[in-house]
Short mmCIF file of C-alpha atoms in Angstrom, two decimals:
data_model
loop_
_atom_site.label_atom_id
_atom_site.label_comp_id
_atom_site.label_asym_id
_atom_site.label_seq_id
_atom_site.Cartn_x
_atom_site.Cartn_y
_atom_site.Cartn_z
CA MET A 9 13.73 -14.32 34.65
CA THR A 10 11.92 -17.68 34.71
CA SER A 11 8.75 -16.03 35.94
CA ALA A 12 8.98 -13.45 33.15
CA LEU A 13 9.26 -16.28 30.61
CA VAL A 14 6.22 -17.96 32.20
CA SER A 15 4.31 -14.69 31.96
CA LEU A 16 5.30 -14.50 28.27
CA SER A 17 4.60 -18.08 27.20
CA LEU A 18 1.30 -18.72 29.05
CA PRO A 19 -0.81 -16.47 26.79
CA PHE A 20 0.75 -17.96 23.64
CA MET A 21 0.02 -21.50 24.85
CA VAL A 22 -3.58 -20.67 25.68
CA ALA A 23 -4.03 -18.95 22.31
CA LEU A 24 -2.74 -22.01 20.43
CA LEU A 25 -4.85 -24.32 22.59
CA LEU A 26 -8.00 -22.32 21.88
CA ILE A 27 -7.30 -22.26 18.14
CA ALA A 28 -6.66 -26.03 18.17
CA ALA A 29 -9.82 -26.72 20.18
CA GLY A 30 -11.91 -24.55 17.84
CA GLN A 31 -15.66 -25.10 18.20
CA ARG A 32 -15.32 -27.88 20.78
CA LEU A 33 -14.97 -25.41 23.65
CA GLY A 34 -17.94 -23.33 24.73
CA LEU A 35 -17.70 -19.55 24.44
CA ARG A 36 -17.89 -19.13 28.21
CA THR A 37 -15.20 -21.81 28.83
CA ALA A 38 -12.85 -20.13 26.33
CA GLY A 39 -13.34 -16.79 28.06
CA MET A 40 -12.73 -18.27 31.50
CA MET A 41 -9.55 -19.98 30.26
CA VAL A 42 -8.18 -16.71 28.90
CA ILE A 43 -9.03 -14.83 32.09
CA ALA A 44 -7.47 -17.56 34.25
CA SER A 45 -4.30 -17.61 32.17
CA GLY A 46 -4.26 -13.81 32.36
CA CYS A 47 -4.39 -14.02 36.17
CA LEU A 48 -1.56 -16.58 36.25
CA SER A 49 0.47 -14.47 33.85
CA LEU A 50 -0.18 -11.45 36.07
CA THR A 51 1.11 -13.34 39.11
CA ALA A 52 4.21 -14.47 37.20
CA ALA A 53 4.80 -10.91 35.97
CA TRP A 54 4.52 -9.67 39.55
CA PHE A 55 7.20 -12.13 40.69
CA ALA A 56 9.38 -11.08 37.76
CA LEU A 57 9.01 -7.45 38.82
CA MET A 58 9.95 -8.38 42.41
CA ASP A 59 13.00 -10.30 41.10
CA VAL A 60 14.29 -7.45 39.04
CA ALA A 61 13.60 -4.96 41.83
CA ALA A 62 15.64 -7.14 44.20
CA ALA A 63 18.47 -7.54 41.67
CA ASN A 64 18.45 -3.76 41.20
CA GLN A 65 19.63 -4.07 37.58
CA ALA A 66 18.42 -5.54 34.29
CA ILE A 67 18.49 -9.35 34.10
CA LEU A 68 19.73 -10.73 30.76
CA ILE A 69 19.21 -14.15 29.25
CA ASN A 70 20.53 -15.62 26.00
CA LEU A 71 17.90 -17.93 24.58
CA GLY A 72 19.25 -21.42 23.87
CA GLY A 73 22.50 -20.64 25.66
CA TRP A 74 24.24 -19.27 22.56
CA GLU A 75 27.04 -16.75 22.95
CA ASN A 76 26.47 -12.99 22.73
CA GLY A 77 25.96 -11.72 19.21
CA LEU A 78 24.48 -15.00 18.01
CA ALA A 79 21.81 -15.53 20.62
CA ILE A 80 18.46 -13.79 20.76
CA ARG A 81 18.90 -11.93 23.99
CA LEU A 82 15.99 -11.12 26.29
CA ARG A 83 16.26 -8.40 28.88
CA LEU A 84 14.13 -7.97 31.98
CA SER A 85 14.61 -4.39 33.14
CA PRO A 86 12.51 -2.84 35.93
CA LEU A 87 10.50 -1.05 33.24
CA SER A 88 9.82 -4.26 31.30
CA GLY A 89 8.73 -5.90 34.56
CA LEU A 90 6.32 -3.06 35.25
CA LEU A 91 4.98 -3.16 31.69
CA LEU A 92 4.49 -6.95 31.94
CA VAL A 93 2.36 -6.46 35.05
CA PHE A 94 0.46 -3.61 33.39
CA THR A 95 -0.24 -5.64 30.24
CA ALA A 96 -1.45 -8.72 32.12
CA PHE A 97 -3.61 -6.57 34.42
CA MET A 98 -5.25 -4.78 31.49
CA HIS A 99 -5.94 -8.07 29.74
CA VAL A 100 -7.60 -9.52 32.83
CA LEU A 101 -9.76 -6.42 33.29
CA ILE A 102 -10.82 -6.17 29.65
CA GLY A 103 -11.33 -9.95 29.54
CA LEU A 104 -13.72 -9.68 32.50
CA TYR A 105 -15.61 -6.89 30.74
CA ALA A 106 -15.79 -8.90 27.50
CA ALA A 107 -17.02 -12.02 29.32
CA PHE A 108 -19.74 -10.34 31.35
CA SER A 109 -20.95 -7.38 29.28
CA ARG A 110 -24.38 -7.65 27.67
CA GLN A 111 -23.02 -7.14 24.17
CA GLY A 112 -20.73 -10.16 24.40
CA VAL A 113 -17.82 -10.81 22.04
CA PRO A 114 -17.33 -13.20 19.10
CA ARG A 115 -15.58 -16.48 19.89
CA ASP A 116 -12.42 -15.44 18.00
CA PHE A 117 -11.87 -12.57 20.41
CA TRP A 118 -10.42 -14.94 23.03
CA PRO A 119 -7.48 -16.56 21.19
CA LEU A 120 -6.64 -13.23 19.56
CA SER A 121 -6.63 -11.39 22.88
CA SER A 122 -4.29 -14.03 24.33
CA PHE A 123 -2.08 -13.75 21.28
CA LEU A 124 -1.96 -9.97 21.64
CA HIS A 125 -1.00 -10.35 25.29
CA GLY A 126 1.86 -12.73 24.42
CA SER A 127 3.17 -10.51 21.62
CA LEU A 128 3.22 -7.48 23.90
CA ALA A 129 5.02 -9.40 26.65
CA ALA A 130 7.61 -10.53 24.07
CA LEU A 131 8.01 -6.95 22.91
CA TRP A 132 8.68 -5.62 26.43
CA LEU A 133 11.35 -8.30 26.97
CA SER A 134 13.13 -7.99 23.61
CA ALA A 135 16.55 -6.42 23.45
CA ASP A 136 17.62 -6.90 19.86
CA LEU A 137 16.52 -4.91 16.86
CA PHE A 138 15.28 -7.83 14.80
CA ASN A 139 13.12 -9.19 17.60
CA LEU A 140 11.77 -5.69 17.80
CA TYR A 141 10.73 -6.06 14.14
CA ILE A 142 9.02 -9.44 14.65
CA THR A 143 7.09 -8.64 17.82
CA PRO A 144 5.34 -5.49 16.49
CA GLU A 145 4.50 -7.51 13.40
CA LEU A 146 2.79 -10.18 15.57
CA LEU A 147 1.11 -7.41 17.52
CA GLY A 148 -0.08 -5.73 14.31
CA LEU A 149 -1.53 -8.93 12.85
CA ALA A 150 -3.42 -9.71 16.07
CA ALA A 151 -4.68 -6.12 16.29
CA VAL A 152 -5.89 -6.07 12.67
CA ALA A 153 -7.68 -9.38 13.11
CA MET A 154 -9.36 -7.99 16.23
CA VAL A 155 -10.53 -4.85 14.40
CA ALA A 156 -12.04 -7.13 11.73
CA LEU A 157 -14.10 -8.90 14.45
CA ALA A 158 -16.58 -6.01 14.27
CA GLY A 159 -17.89 -7.46 11.01
CA LYS A 160 -18.05 -6.39 7.41
CA LYS A 161 -18.09 -2.64 7.99
CA ALA A 162 -14.72 -2.89 9.75
CA TYR A 163 -12.96 -4.82 6.97
CA LYS A 164 -11.93 -1.73 5.06
CA PRO A 165 -10.39 0.12 8.04
CA ALA A 166 -8.77 -3.18 9.05
CA ALA A 167 -7.22 -3.63 5.59
CA ASN A 168 -5.91 -0.04 5.66
CA TYR A 169 -4.50 -0.57 9.13
CA LEU A 170 -2.72 -3.72 7.95
CA LEU A 171 -1.23 -2.03 4.86
CA LEU A 172 0.04 0.93 6.87
CA SER A 173 1.47 -1.33 9.52
CA LEU A 174 3.30 -3.33 6.82
CA VAL A 175 4.75 -0.17 5.27
CA ALA A 176 5.86 0.98 8.71
CA SER A 177 7.60 -2.34 9.41
CA LEU A 178 9.42 -2.16 6.08
CA PHE A 179 10.77 1.30 6.85
CA TYR A 180 11.91 -0.04 10.20
CA LEU A 181 13.45 -3.16 8.62
CA PHE A 182 15.35 -1.06 6.08
CA GLY A 183 16.85 0.92 8.95
CA VAL A 184 17.74 -2.29 10.80
CA ALA A 185 19.48 -3.64 7.68
CA LEU A 186 21.53 -0.44 7.35
CA LEU A 187 22.52 -0.50 11.03
CA TYR A 188 23.52 -4.16 10.79
CA GLY A 189 25.51 -3.47 7.62
CA ARG A 190 27.33 -0.65 9.40
CA TYR A 191 28.00 -2.22 12.83
CA GLY A 192 27.53 -5.97 12.33
CA SER A 193 25.30 -6.34 15.39
CA LEU A 194 21.59 -6.31 16.20
CA ASP A 195 21.82 -6.41 19.98
CA VAL A 196 20.68 -3.17 21.61
CA LEU A 197 23.28 -3.32 24.37
CA MET A 198 26.14 -4.07 21.98
CA LEU A 199 25.02 -1.37 19.53
CA ALA A 200 24.74 1.18 22.34
CA SER A 201 28.51 1.20 22.87
CA GLN A 202 29.36 1.24 19.14
CA THR A 203 27.13 3.76 17.40
CA GLN A 204 28.67 6.92 15.97
CA SER A 205 26.91 9.89 14.43
CA ASP A 206 27.78 9.27 10.78
CA LEU A 207 25.59 9.46 7.69
CA VAL A 208 24.54 5.77 7.57
CA THR A 209 23.52 5.81 11.24
CA ARG A 210 21.51 9.00 10.71
CA ILE A 211 19.64 7.59 7.70
CA ALA A 212 18.99 4.29 9.48
CA LEU A 213 17.68 5.99 12.62
CA LEU A 214 15.47 8.34 10.60
CA LEU A 215 13.95 5.44 8.63
CA MET A 216 13.29 3.49 11.82
CA THR A 217 11.80 6.56 13.51
CA ALA A 218 9.44 7.18 10.58
CA GLY A 219 8.27 3.57 10.68
CA LEU A 220 7.72 3.59 14.44
CA MET A 221 5.91 6.93 14.39
CA LEU A 222 3.54 5.53 11.78
CA LYS A 223 2.92 2.44 13.90
CA ALA A 224 2.43 4.41 17.11
CA ALA A 225 0.12 6.90 15.32
CA LEU A 226 2.24 9.88 16.30
CA TRP A 227 1.53 13.13 14.46
CA PRO A 228 1.76 13.61 11.43
CA LEU A 229 1.37 9.88 10.75
CA HIS A 230 -1.76 9.35 12.88
CA LEU A 231 -4.56 9.43 10.31
CA TRP A 232 -5.24 5.69 10.32
CA LEU A 233 -5.88 5.50 14.08
CA PRO A 234 -9.37 6.98 14.54
CA ALA A 235 -10.87 4.85 11.73
CA ALA A 236 -9.34 1.63 13.04
CA HIS A 237 -9.98 2.23 16.75
CA ALA A 238 -13.50 3.61 16.38
CA ASN A 239 -14.69 0.78 14.12
CA ALA A 240 -13.46 -2.06 16.34
CA PRO A 241 -15.69 -3.81 18.94
CA THR A 242 -15.60 -2.01 22.29
CA ALA A 243 -13.30 -4.41 24.17
CA VAL A 244 -10.91 -4.34 21.22
CA SER A 245 -10.83 -0.53 21.04
CA ALA A 246 -9.86 -0.52 24.70
CA LEU A 247 -6.99 -2.94 24.09
CA LEU A 248 -5.80 -1.06 21.00
CA SER A 249 -5.78 2.39 22.56
CA GLY A 250 -4.63 1.26 25.98
CA LEU A 251 -1.85 -1.13 25.00
CA VAL A 252 -1.07 -1.67 21.33
CA VAL A 253 0.10 1.84 20.40
CA LYS A 254 2.45 1.79 23.41
CA GLY A 255 4.56 -1.02 21.88
CA PRO A 256 6.12 1.03 19.04
CA LEU A 257 6.51 3.92 21.47
CA PHE A 258 8.61 1.65 23.69
CA ILE A 259 10.86 0.75 20.74
CA LEU A 260 11.19 4.41 19.74
CA TRP A 261 12.17 5.28 23.29
CA MET A 262 14.72 2.44 23.44
CA LEU A 263 16.14 3.37 20.04
CA TRP A 264 16.80 7.00 20.88
CA SER A 265 17.71 6.71 24.55
CA GLU A 266 20.00 3.67 24.21
CA VAL A 267 21.05 2.91 20.63
CA ALA A 268 21.43 6.41 19.19
CA PRO A 269 24.54 8.43 20.05
CA THR A 270 23.80 11.27 22.47
CA ASP A 271 24.50 14.13 20.08
CA LEU A 272 22.06 12.75 17.47
CA ALA A 273 19.44 12.27 20.19
CA GLN A 274 19.87 15.88 21.24
CA GLN A 275 19.38 16.99 17.63
CA ILE A 276 16.16 15.02 17.09
CA GLY A 277 14.69 15.85 20.53
CA PRO A 278 13.25 19.31 19.69
CA LEU A 279 11.67 17.96 16.48
CA LEU A 280 9.91 15.16 18.36
CA ALA A 281 8.77 17.56 21.09
CA PHE A 282 7.42 19.95 18.43
CA ALA A 283 5.52 17.12 16.69
CA GLY A 284 4.13 16.16 20.10
CA ILE A 285 2.81 19.66 20.76
CA ILE A 286 1.15 19.79 17.33
CA ALA A 287 -0.39 16.36 17.99
CA LEU A 288 -1.82 17.69 21.26
CA VAL A 289 -3.49 20.65 19.60
CA ALA A 290 -4.57 18.91 16.38
CA GLY A 291 -5.84 15.81 18.20
CA GLY A 292 -7.77 17.95 20.68
CA LEU A 293 -9.38 20.05 17.94
CA SER A 294 -10.37 16.99 15.90
CA ALA A 295 -11.83 15.38 19.02
CA MET A 296 -13.95 18.49 19.68
CA ARG A 297 -15.26 18.50 16.12
CA SER A 298 -16.10 14.80 15.92
CA ALA A 299 -19.77 13.83 16.03
CA TYR A 300 -19.30 10.24 17.20
CA ILE A 301 -18.45 9.06 20.69
CA LYS A 302 -15.78 6.52 19.80
CA THR A 303 -14.10 8.76 17.23
CA LEU A 304 -13.85 11.43 19.90
CA VAL A 305 -12.13 9.00 22.26
CA ALA A 306 -9.82 7.84 19.46
CA TYR A 307 -8.74 11.40 18.65
CA SER A 308 -8.12 11.93 22.33
CA THR A 309 -5.66 9.01 22.09
CA VAL A 310 -3.84 10.89 19.32
CA ALA A 311 -3.62 13.96 21.55
CA GLN A 312 -2.44 11.97 24.58
CA LEU A 313 0.22 10.25 22.47
CA GLY A 314 1.36 13.78 21.64
CA TYR A 315 2.02 14.25 25.37
CA ALA A 316 4.13 11.09 25.43
CA MET A 317 6.00 12.24 22.33
CA MET A 318 6.65 15.65 23.87
CA ALA A 319 8.04 14.01 27.00
CA LEU A 320 10.28 11.83 24.82
CA GLY A 321 11.49 14.85 22.84
CA LEU A 322 12.30 16.86 25.97
CA LEU A 323 13.95 13.84 27.53
CA LEU A 324 16.26 13.52 24.54
CA THR A 325 16.97 17.23 24.29
CA TRP A 326 17.95 17.67 27.92
CA GLN A 327 19.02 14.08 28.70
CA LEU A 328 17.11 14.16 31.98
CA PRO A 329 16.66 10.80 33.75
CA GLN A 330 13.62 12.06 35.70
CA LEU A 331 11.67 12.35 32.47
CA HIS A 332 12.05 8.60 31.77
CA ILE A 333 9.96 7.88 34.87
CA ALA A 334 7.48 10.64 34.00
CA LEU A 335 7.06 9.31 30.45
CA TRP A 336 6.28 5.75 31.53
CA LEU A 337 4.05 6.77 34.43
CA PHE A 338 2.11 8.83 31.94
CA VAL A 339 1.90 5.95 29.46
CA ILE A 340 0.58 3.55 32.12
CA ALA A 341 -1.89 6.08 33.49
CA HIS A 342 -3.11 6.82 29.98
CA GLY A 343 -3.48 3.12 29.22
CA LEU A 344 -5.72 2.57 32.26
CA ALA A 345 -7.74 5.71 31.70
CA LYS A 346 -8.23 5.20 27.99
CA ALA A 347 -9.35 1.58 28.42
CA THR A 348 -11.95 2.72 30.98
CA LEU A 349 -13.07 5.48 28.69
CA PHE A 350 -13.52 3.22 25.66
CA LEU A 351 -15.40 0.61 27.71
CA ALA A 352 -17.69 3.27 29.18
CA ALA A 353 -18.25 4.88 25.78
CA GLY A 354 -19.03 1.52 24.19
CA GLU A 355 -21.42 0.64 27.01
CA MET A 356 -23.29 3.94 26.64
CA GLN A 357 -23.39 3.52 22.88
CA ALA A 358 -24.94 0.07 23.28
CA THR A 359 -27.41 1.18 25.97
CA LEU A 360 -28.63 4.24 24.13
CA GLY A 361 -28.40 2.72 20.66
CA THR A 362 -26.66 5.74 19.16
CA LYS A 363 -23.11 6.43 18.06
CA ARG A 364 -23.58 10.18 18.05
CA ILE A 365 -22.56 12.44 20.90
CA SER A 366 -25.83 14.39 20.53
CA GLY A 367 -27.65 11.14 21.38
CA LEU A 368 -26.14 11.18 24.86
CA ARG A 369 -28.62 13.71 26.24
CA GLY A 370 -30.32 12.25 29.26
CA ALA A 371 -27.69 9.54 29.51
CA ASN A 372 -27.38 10.13 33.25
CA ALA A 373 -30.66 8.47 33.99
CA ASN A 374 -29.93 5.27 32.07
CA SER A 375 -26.32 4.44 32.72
CA ALA A 376 -25.00 6.36 35.68
CA GLY A 377 -22.17 3.85 36.14
CA SER A 378 -20.72 4.43 32.68
CA HIS A 379 -21.00 8.13 33.19
CA VAL A 380 -18.99 8.02 36.38
CA CYS A 381 -16.40 5.91 34.54
CA ILE A 382 -16.20 8.46 31.75
CA CYS A 383 -15.68 11.31 34.19
CA GLY A 384 -13.04 9.28 36.01
CA GLY A 385 -11.42 8.32 32.72
CA TRP A 386 -11.18 11.93 31.58
CA ARG A 387 -9.76 13.07 34.87
CA GLN A 388 -6.95 10.60 35.10
CA PRO A 389 -4.77 11.69 32.14
CA ASP A 390 -4.98 15.28 33.41
CA ARG A 391 -3.71 14.30 36.78
CA SER A 392 -0.82 12.27 35.41
CA ALA A 393 -0.06 15.03 32.94
CA THR A 394 0.25 17.40 35.88
CA LYS A 395 2.56 14.92 37.56
CA ARG A 396 4.58 14.74 34.38
CA ARG A 397 4.76 18.49 34.09
CA VAL A 398 5.74 18.83 37.72
CA SER A 399 8.54 16.29 37.45
CA GLY A 400 9.58 17.93 34.17
CA LYS A 401 9.81 21.26 35.94
CA VAL A 402 11.78 19.74 38.81
CA GLY A 403 14.15 18.38 36.17
CA VAL A 404 14.57 21.75 34.51
CA ALA A 405 15.20 23.42 37.87
CA GLY A 406 17.82 20.79 38.66
CA ALA A 407 19.54 21.35 35.33
CA ALA A 408 19.51 25.12 35.88
CA ALA A 409 21.03 24.74 39.35
CA GLN A 410 23.97 22.83 37.88
CA MET B 7 31.18 0.60 -9.37
CA ASN B 8 31.25 -2.97 -8.05
CA MET B 9 28.37 -5.45 -7.86
CA LEU B 10 27.61 -4.67 -4.21
CA GLN B 11 26.97 -1.01 -4.96
CA LEU B 12 24.90 -1.91 -8.01
CA TYR B 13 22.64 -4.19 -5.95
CA LEU B 14 22.31 -1.61 -3.20
CA ILE B 15 21.25 1.03 -5.71
CA VAL B 16 18.76 -1.36 -7.32
CA GLY B 17 17.31 -2.21 -3.90
CA VAL B 18 16.88 1.43 -2.93
CA ALA B 19 15.39 2.24 -6.34
CA VAL B 20 12.81 -0.57 -6.08
CA PHE B 21 11.92 0.57 -2.54
CA LEU B 22 11.43 4.20 -3.61
CA LEU B 23 9.49 3.36 -6.79
CA ALA B 24 7.16 1.12 -4.80
CA LEU B 25 6.70 3.83 -2.17
CA HIS B 26 5.78 6.26 -4.95
CA GLY B 27 3.33 3.71 -6.35
CA LEU B 28 1.81 3.19 -2.91
CA MET B 29 1.15 6.88 -2.41
CA MET B 30 -0.19 7.48 -5.93
CA THR B 31 -2.76 4.67 -6.16
CA THR B 32 -6.02 4.17 -4.29
CA ASP B 33 -6.88 0.64 -5.42
CA ALA B 34 -6.34 -1.67 -2.45
CA ILE B 35 -4.85 -4.58 -4.40
CA ARG B 36 -2.38 -2.31 -6.22
CA ARG B 37 -1.33 -0.81 -2.92
CA LEU B 38 -0.78 -4.27 -1.49
CA ILE B 39 1.44 -5.15 -4.46
CA ALA B 40 3.35 -1.88 -3.95
CA VAL B 41 3.95 -2.84 -0.30
CA ASN B 42 5.26 -6.22 -1.42
CA LEU B 43 7.62 -4.49 -3.86
CA MET B 44 8.89 -2.30 -1.02
CA GLY B 45 9.59 -5.54 0.81
CA ALA B 46 11.46 -6.89 -2.22
CA GLY B 47 13.60 -3.72 -2.31
CA THR B 48 14.46 -4.11 1.38
CA PHE B 49 15.35 -7.78 0.90
CA ILE B 50 17.62 -6.98 -2.09
CA VAL B 51 19.51 -4.50 0.10
CA MET B 52 19.79 -7.06 2.90
CA VAL B 53 21.03 -9.85 0.64
CA ALA B 54 23.48 -7.45 -1.03
CA LEU B 55 24.81 -6.38 2.38
CA ALA B 56 25.27 -10.05 3.29
CA GLY B 57 27.69 -10.33 0.39
CA ARG B 58 30.02 -7.62 1.70
CA VAL B 59 32.10 -10.25 3.52
CA SER B 60 33.27 -13.67 2.35
CA PRO B 61 31.75 -16.17 3.12
CA PRO B 62 28.38 -14.29 2.97
CA ASP B 63 26.89 -13.25 6.32
CA PRO B 64 24.32 -15.92 7.35
CA VAL B 65 22.57 -13.62 9.88
CA LEU B 66 21.21 -11.37 7.12
CA HIS B 67 20.03 -14.38 5.14
CA ALA B 68 18.16 -15.62 8.21
CA LEU B 69 16.59 -12.19 8.60
CA VAL B 70 15.45 -12.17 4.96
CA VAL B 71 13.85 -15.61 5.32
CA THR B 72 11.99 -14.48 8.46
CA GLY B 73 10.97 -11.28 6.67
CA LEU B 74 9.58 -13.32 3.76
CA VAL B 75 7.50 -15.45 6.13
CA VAL B 76 6.03 -12.33 7.71
CA ALA B 77 5.42 -10.75 4.29
CA ILE B 78 3.64 -13.77 2.85
CA SER B 79 1.33 -14.31 5.83
CA ALA B 80 0.47 -10.61 6.05
CA THR B 81 -0.18 -10.49 2.30
CA ALA B 82 -2.53 -13.47 2.48
CA PHE B 83 -4.42 -11.88 5.36
CA ALA B 84 -4.63 -8.51 3.58
CA LEU B 85 -5.91 -10.12 0.36
CA ARG B 86 -8.68 -11.88 2.29
CA LEU B 87 -9.67 -8.66 4.05
CA ILE B 88 -9.69 -6.70 0.80
CA THR B 89 -11.73 -9.26 -1.14
CA ALA B 90 -14.17 -9.70 1.75
CA SER B 91 -14.72 -5.95 2.06
CA SER B 92 -15.39 -5.46 -1.67
CA VAL B 93 -18.04 -8.17 -2.11
CA ALA B 94 -21.34 -6.57 -3.18
CA GLU B 95 -24.11 -6.26 -0.58
CA PRO B 96 -26.77 -9.00 -0.90
CA THR B 97 -29.81 -7.62 -2.76
CA ARG B 98 -32.29 -10.14 -1.36
CA GLN B 99 -34.73 -8.68 1.18
CA PRO B 100 -33.36 -9.73 4.59
CA PRO B 101 -35.64 -11.11 7.32
CA ALA B 102 -37.17 -8.55 9.67
CA GLU B 103 -34.75 -9.01 12.57
CA GLN B 104 -31.70 -8.78 10.31
CA ALA B 105 -33.07 -5.70 8.63
CA ASP B 106 -33.37 -4.09 12.04
CA ASN B 107 -29.72 -4.92 12.82
CA MET B 108 -28.60 -3.64 9.44
CA ALA B 109 -30.42 -0.35 9.95
CA LYS B 110 -28.55 0.00 13.25
CA ASP B 111 -25.27 -0.78 11.51
CA LYS B 112 -25.87 1.82 8.86
CA THR B 113 -26.12 4.71 11.30
CA PRO B 114 -22.49 5.76 11.05
#
């Protein structure tokens, strides 16, 4: 657990240090510091993953040594370990791109990116509902500030993003208040054994689900995503699409697979799966119609999130443990692929000086590398989707055999 | 009807009215105020729920204080973004290099 805490606190410390140092540090030094801390955090996350794999069960820690129910409890499960590694790895990769690409990034990118990294790590480790309100809030503020880095034209999408994210948190908070009023506990593990399918629980879970779906840009609450993601600087778009939208998805998954009583989860499952399928189709169609490269990639994120949502819905309907693995493999594969895709798209956009897809004619000659990346980026979600479908089918066959 | 129920109903009513206001207006500042009112509604419900036991539940009070901190910092940030995005474009003729950059920016 210590290594997980190191992996969590390093980015926060570096972010604060960079903000305190301000102009005194050179741009290149700031970048190198963030990348170095990312590498250290990655190593720590790797050790945490090894720890939890050796322990073969989730490791719990009560911060400050308070008793259960009073303490803020952190939980390192194998999945959180894996997500810690994934987050640190993505930050190192995107940091390297930001430091060495020709376009460069504004100075404020570095502390914000570290801050985003820390917030995500805190989110993966949280195991109580209020912490799961604070961490997405930190994540949202960092993400909005990063969208605004693109300059004046991005202020309006950034302000919209912030407003929607605030509304979403309030819906979530209202649900948390109702759950606490009903059960007198905020701890996920303690709630899991107490929840019953009564009216208050239903209302609370529905409010929280609406808030999280808005934050994760799941259909039909996805309309803010393309504007925000397409207007951000390239490295930021990659972080937003690859990592940030996965945070609320994680909470949604935890809420329904652990906190909610099984019969409620089975009732909501088909609805979520249906919304996922619509997101797939609607996101795909909007992507085909869009005239701009980055908007196309952003709509593709909406569609891919539909896949994740469908997996979550089916998982809840059938209560199949195989689908948990499929869902998170898909999320990680999508994160890697989408980051590559955004970086390649941004690089082509900068090289060719056009934001339109029609301007990409003859792109092969100028930036073959980006092109290969784009092809690779497109391929990857397909492959993992096939994997997901295959494991889904295996699951169905297993259920039928029983 | 006791006081607890009254406060709960008031909290829910404020939340819903603010939500209605948020969806019906387009002005950014008004929407921000509506979001803050939604927050106020949520906090009324939380404080009312804290009073369901005696002495009042300190956990909910702590949550409300944390929620207020989040709300105030997010509101300040949102106000800055909104005011910065609505400042009129400078009318002065920009230098050649800047004009070039601006032309690039304008291609949507």
